[in-house]
Structure formats: C-alpha cells, structure tokens
Tab-separated table of C-alpha atoms in Angstrom:
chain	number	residue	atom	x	y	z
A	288	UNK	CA	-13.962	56.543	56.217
A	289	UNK	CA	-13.475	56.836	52.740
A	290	UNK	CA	-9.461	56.507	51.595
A	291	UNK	CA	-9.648	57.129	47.616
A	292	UNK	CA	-11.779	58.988	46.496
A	293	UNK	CA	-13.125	59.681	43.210
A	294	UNK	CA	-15.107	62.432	41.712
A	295	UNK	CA	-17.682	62.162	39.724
A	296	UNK	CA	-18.659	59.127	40.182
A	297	UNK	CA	-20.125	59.147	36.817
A	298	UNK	CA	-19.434	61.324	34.014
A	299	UNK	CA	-21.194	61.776	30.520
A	300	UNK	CA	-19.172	63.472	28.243
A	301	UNK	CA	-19.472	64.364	23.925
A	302	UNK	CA	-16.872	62.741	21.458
A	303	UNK	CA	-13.695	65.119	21.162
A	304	UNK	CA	-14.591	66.913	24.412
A	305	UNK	CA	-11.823	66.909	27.047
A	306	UNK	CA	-13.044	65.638	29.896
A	307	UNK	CA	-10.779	65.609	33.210
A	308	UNK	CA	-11.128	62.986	35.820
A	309	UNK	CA	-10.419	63.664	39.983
A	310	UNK	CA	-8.708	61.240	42.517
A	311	UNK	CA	-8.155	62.359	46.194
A	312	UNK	CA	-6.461	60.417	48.787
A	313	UNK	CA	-6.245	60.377	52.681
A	314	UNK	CA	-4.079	57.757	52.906
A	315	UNK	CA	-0.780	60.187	52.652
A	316	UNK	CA	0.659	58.107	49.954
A	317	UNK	CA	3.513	58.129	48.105
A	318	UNK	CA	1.675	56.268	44.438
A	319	UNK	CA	-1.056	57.219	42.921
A	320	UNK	CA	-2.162	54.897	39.696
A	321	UNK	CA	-4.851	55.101	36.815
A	322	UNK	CA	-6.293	52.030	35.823
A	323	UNK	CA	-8.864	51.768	32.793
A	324	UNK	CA	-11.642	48.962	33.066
A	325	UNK	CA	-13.869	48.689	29.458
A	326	UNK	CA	-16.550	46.415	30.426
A	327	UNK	CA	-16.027	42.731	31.087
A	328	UNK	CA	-12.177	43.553	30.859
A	329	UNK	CA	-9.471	43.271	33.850
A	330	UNK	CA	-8.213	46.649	34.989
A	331	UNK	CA	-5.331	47.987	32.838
A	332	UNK	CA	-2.863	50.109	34.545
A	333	UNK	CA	-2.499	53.631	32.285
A	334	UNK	CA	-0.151	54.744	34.398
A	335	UNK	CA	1.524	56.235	38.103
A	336	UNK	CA	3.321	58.809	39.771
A	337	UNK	CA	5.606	57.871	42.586
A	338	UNK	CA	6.283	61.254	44.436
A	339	UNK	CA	5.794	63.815	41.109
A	340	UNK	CA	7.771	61.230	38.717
A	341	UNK	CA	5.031	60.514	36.291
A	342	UNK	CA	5.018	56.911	34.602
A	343	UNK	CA	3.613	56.083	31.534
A	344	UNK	CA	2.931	52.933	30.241
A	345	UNK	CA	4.155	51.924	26.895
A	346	UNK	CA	0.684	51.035	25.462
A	347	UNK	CA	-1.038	54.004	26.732
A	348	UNK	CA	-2.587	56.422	24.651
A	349	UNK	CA	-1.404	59.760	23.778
A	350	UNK	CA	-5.056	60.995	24.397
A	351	UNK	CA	-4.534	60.256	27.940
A	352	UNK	CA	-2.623	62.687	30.787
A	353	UNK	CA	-2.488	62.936	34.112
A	354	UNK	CA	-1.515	65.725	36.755
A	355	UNK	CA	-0.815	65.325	40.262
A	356	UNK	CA	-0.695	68.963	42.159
A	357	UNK	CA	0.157	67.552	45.521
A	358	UNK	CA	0.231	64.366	47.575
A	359	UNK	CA	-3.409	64.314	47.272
A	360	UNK	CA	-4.729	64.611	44.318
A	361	UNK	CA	-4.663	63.322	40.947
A	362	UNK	CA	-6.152	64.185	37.864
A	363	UNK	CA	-6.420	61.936	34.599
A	364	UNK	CA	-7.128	64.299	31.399
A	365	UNK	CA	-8.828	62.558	28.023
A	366	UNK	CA	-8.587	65.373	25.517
A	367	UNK	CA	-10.247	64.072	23.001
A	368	UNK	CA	-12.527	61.579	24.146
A	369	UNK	CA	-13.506	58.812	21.646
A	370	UNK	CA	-15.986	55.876	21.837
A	371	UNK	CA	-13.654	53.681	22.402
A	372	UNK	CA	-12.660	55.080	25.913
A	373	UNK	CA	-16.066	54.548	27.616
A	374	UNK	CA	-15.009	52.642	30.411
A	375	UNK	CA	-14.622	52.567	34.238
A	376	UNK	CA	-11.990	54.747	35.357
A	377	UNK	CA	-9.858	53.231	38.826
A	378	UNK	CA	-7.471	55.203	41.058
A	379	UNK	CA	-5.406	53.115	42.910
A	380	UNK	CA	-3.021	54.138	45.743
A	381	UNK	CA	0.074	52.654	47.281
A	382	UNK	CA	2.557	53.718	50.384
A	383	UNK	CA	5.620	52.765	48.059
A	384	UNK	CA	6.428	51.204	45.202
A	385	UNK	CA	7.228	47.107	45.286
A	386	UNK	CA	5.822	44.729	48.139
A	387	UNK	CA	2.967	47.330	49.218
A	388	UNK	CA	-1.135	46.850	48.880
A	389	UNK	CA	-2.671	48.983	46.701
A	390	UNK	CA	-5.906	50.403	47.658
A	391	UNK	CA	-8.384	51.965	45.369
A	392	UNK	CA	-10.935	53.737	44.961
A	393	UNK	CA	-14.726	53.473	43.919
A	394	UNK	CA	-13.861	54.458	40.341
A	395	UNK	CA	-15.659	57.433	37.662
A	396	UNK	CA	-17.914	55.398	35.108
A	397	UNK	CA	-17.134	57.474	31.976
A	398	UNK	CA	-19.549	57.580	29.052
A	399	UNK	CA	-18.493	58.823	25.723
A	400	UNK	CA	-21.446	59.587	22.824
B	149	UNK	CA	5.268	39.767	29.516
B	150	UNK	CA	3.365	38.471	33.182
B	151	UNK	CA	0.066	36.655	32.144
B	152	UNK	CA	-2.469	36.004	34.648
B	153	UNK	CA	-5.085	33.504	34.240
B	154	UNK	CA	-7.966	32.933	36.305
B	155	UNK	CA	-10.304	30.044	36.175
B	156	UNK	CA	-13.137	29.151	36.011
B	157	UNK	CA	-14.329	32.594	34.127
B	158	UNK	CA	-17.931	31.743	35.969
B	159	UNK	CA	-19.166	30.151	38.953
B	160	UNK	CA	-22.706	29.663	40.310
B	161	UNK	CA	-23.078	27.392	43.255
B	162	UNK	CA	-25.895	26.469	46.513
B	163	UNK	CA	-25.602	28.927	49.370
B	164	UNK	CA	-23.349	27.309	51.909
B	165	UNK	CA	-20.470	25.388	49.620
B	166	UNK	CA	-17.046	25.618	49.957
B	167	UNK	CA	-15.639	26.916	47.365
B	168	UNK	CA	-12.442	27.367	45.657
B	169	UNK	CA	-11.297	30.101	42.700
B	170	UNK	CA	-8.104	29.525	40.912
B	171	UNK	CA	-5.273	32.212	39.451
B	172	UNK	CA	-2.489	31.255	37.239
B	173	UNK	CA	0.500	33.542	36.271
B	174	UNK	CA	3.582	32.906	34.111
B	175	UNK	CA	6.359	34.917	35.439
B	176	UNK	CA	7.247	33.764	39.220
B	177	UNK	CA	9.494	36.664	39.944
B	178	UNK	CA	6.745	38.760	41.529
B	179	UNK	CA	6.382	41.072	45.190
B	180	UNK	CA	3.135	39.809	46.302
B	181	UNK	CA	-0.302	38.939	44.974
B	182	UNK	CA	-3.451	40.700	45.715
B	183	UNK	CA	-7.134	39.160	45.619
B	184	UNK	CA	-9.770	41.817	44.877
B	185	UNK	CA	-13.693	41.686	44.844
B	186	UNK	CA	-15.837	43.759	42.479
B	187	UNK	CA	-19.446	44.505	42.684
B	188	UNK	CA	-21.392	45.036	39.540
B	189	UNK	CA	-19.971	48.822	38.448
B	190	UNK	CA	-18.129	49.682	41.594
B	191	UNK	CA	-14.555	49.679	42.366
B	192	UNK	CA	-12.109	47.196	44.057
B	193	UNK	CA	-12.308	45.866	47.188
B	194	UNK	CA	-8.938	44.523	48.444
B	195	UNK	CA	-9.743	41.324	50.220
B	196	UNK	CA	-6.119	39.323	50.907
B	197	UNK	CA	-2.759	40.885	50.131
B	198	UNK	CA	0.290	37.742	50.271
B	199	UNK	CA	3.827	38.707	49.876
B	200	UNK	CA	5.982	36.513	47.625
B	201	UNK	CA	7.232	34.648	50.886
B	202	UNK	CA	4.094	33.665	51.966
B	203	UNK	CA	2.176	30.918	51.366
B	204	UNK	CA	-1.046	31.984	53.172
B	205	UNK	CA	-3.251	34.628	54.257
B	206	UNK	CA	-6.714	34.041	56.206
B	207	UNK	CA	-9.189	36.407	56.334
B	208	UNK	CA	-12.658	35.462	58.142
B	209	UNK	CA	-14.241	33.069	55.503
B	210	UNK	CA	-11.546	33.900	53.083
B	211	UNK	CA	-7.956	31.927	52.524
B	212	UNK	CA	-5.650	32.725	49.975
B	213	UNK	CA	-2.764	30.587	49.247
B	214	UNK	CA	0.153	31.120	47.130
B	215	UNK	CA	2.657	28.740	45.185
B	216	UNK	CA	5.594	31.034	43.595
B	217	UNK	CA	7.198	28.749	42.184
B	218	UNK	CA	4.448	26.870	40.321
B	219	UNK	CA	2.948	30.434	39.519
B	220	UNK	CA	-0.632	29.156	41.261
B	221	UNK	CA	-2.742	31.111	43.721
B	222	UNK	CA	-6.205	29.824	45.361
B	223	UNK	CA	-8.976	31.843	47.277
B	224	UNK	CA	-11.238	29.710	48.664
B	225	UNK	CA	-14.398	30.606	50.595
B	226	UNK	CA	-15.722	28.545	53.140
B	227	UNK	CA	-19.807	28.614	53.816
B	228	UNK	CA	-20.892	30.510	50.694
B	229	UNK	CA	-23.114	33.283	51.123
B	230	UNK	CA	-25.338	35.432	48.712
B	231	UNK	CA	-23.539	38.220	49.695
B	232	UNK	CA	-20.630	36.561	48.494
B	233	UNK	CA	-22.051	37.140	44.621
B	234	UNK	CA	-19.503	39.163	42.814
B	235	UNK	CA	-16.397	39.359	40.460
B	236	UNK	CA	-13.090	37.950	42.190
B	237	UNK	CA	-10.000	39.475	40.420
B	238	UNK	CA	-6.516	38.050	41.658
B	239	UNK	CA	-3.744	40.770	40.530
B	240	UNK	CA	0.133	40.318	40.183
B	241	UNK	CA	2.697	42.566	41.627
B	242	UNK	CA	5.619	42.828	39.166
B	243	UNK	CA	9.082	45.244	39.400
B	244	UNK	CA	7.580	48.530	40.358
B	245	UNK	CA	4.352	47.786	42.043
B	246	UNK	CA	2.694	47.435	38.378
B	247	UNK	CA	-0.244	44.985	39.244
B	248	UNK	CA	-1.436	42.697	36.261
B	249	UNK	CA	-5.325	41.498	36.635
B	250	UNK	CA	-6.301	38.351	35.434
B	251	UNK	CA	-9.730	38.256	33.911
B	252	UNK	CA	-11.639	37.461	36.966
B	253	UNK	CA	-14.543	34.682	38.388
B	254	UNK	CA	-17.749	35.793	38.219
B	255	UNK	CA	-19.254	34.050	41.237
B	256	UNK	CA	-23.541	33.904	41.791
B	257	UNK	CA	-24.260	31.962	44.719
B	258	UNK	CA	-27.789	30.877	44.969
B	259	UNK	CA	-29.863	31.874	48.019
C-alpha cells in the first residue's frame, strides 16, 4: 500500500511557467519534507513543515514555496521555473521531528525547457 | 556544517560476494542514521534506520553498523544478488530531523 505519494510522477514544464508539485500521505504524519535531487547529486532538503510551521532552509531559493492544506497533503510551488531546477523532486515524511525514520515517496521527475 | 562521505563512489562485483559500503560523517552529535536504496529515477527506499545508541541493525541480507563516536557507518550485504544493483545513500539525522545524504555507492553486481 502506497504511504507517500506523489503526483505526477513526471512533469514537463516551459521556463518561467509556475509549475506546482503534489505530495499525499497515509501515514498520518506530523512532517512533511521537500527534497531536490539534480542528477548524480544526493538529495537536498528544501525544506519541512512540522504541524503547519513551515521551515525553510537557508540556501533555498526564493523561487521555491510550499503549502500544506491539511495533514495530508503538500504542495511545492516553482514560480518561475528555470533550467537549472530540472531535477527529481522527493517528499519525505516523518511521525516527529528528531530520532524518527523518514519515509518517502517515489518522487515527480521535473523537466524544465 | 555535517559532511557525509560515502565511499567507494562505485562498486561492481561477481554475483554472490560479500560486500561492504562505507559512510563517513564529521559531526557525531546526530539522532540516528538512515541507509537508503535508489533505483535508477525512482525514489528512496528506506532499508535500515539505527538510532545514535545503537550499534547495529540486521535486516535479511542487510547489516548496518554504526560507530558515533568515530563518525563511521557500514552496510554490508551478504550473498550479492543482481537485484541488489542500485544506488546506496546513507543519510544523517541532525537537530530537527534534517537528514544530510552523502553522495552515494553506485553498486552493479554482475549476474
């Protein structure tokens, strides 16, 4: 049974044009976290919400927003999408912040021409 | 700043070897440490989660150790299979759940 869940599972999407990003959980989790992969790269965390606090990391683009509605979902927003953020797109889960395993999910392979 | 190094960056070995990958980080203060796998363009697979007072977790083929104080971590995989061909990424649980990847070991193992 599929946990995280990510929609689409690839996207295609013109320079400048905002381009949004789903994550659904079933897991009832407290954390949700976005994670950017550019190819051959570890997984850099963009950022989380624990509960509806919103975290951003330091280093993380302006370009780059998220929204979380409910428990469930969570939404990463690129409004102007450049080259430079093709990538693989994680969302990651977790039951609480510190000492818990964080599960993710199959990820949105985002294209940028 | 946690750095996390894993080595070697590439690994091809004979179905049916033992194997072991290696992960390095600098900062020893962490919560746990988490081995992933990762298929060519897919997401992560959690395979062995070990809390800072650990020193082991077994799973099946799979056993992860952990040295906090030394800032070392090995997975090793016993009887190799083809199946086993992927991208092991060991990640570091700082303050706050932040996980920091190392670079990963791209294993092939030869049928």
């Amino acid at each position: 049974d599929a946990m995280v869940i990510q929609n689409p599972r690839y996207q295609v999407t013109q320079f400048g044009k905002p381009v949004t990003l789903s994550c659904s959980q079933t897991l009832n989790h407290n954390v949700m976290y976005w994670y950017q992969q550019k190819s051959s790269q570890a997984p850099k965390l963009l950022f989380h919400y624990y509960d509806k606090d919103f975290n951003n990391e330091a280093d993380t683009p302006d370009n780059f927003q998220s929204r979380r509605p409910n428990t469930s979902f969570c939404f990463l927003d690129i409004r102007s999408p450049g080259l430079g953020d093709t990538a693989m797109y994680l969302c990651a889960t977790s039951r609480e912040l510190a000492v818990y395993e964080q599960y993710f999910g199959p990820g949105t392979r985002l294209t940028v021409t | 700043k946690q750095e996390v190094t894993q080595i070697p960056a590439a690994l091809s070995v004979p179905e049916g070897e033992n194997l072991v990958l290696n992960c390095s980080f600098t900062d020893s203060a962490i919560y746990n440490l988490q081995w992933f796998r990762q298929d060519p363009g897919k997401g992560l697979t959690s395979l062995l989660l070990i809390q800072s007072s650990q020193r082991e977790q077994t799973s099946g083929r799979l056993n992860a150790s952990l040295d906090k104080s030394s800032g070392r971590s090995t997975l090793y995989i016993a009887a190799s299979q083809p199946g086993d061909s992927a991208t092991y990424l060991c990640a570091v649980n700082n303050a706050g759940n932040m996980l920091t990847f190392g670079g990963g070991t791209r294993l092939m193992v030869k049928p």
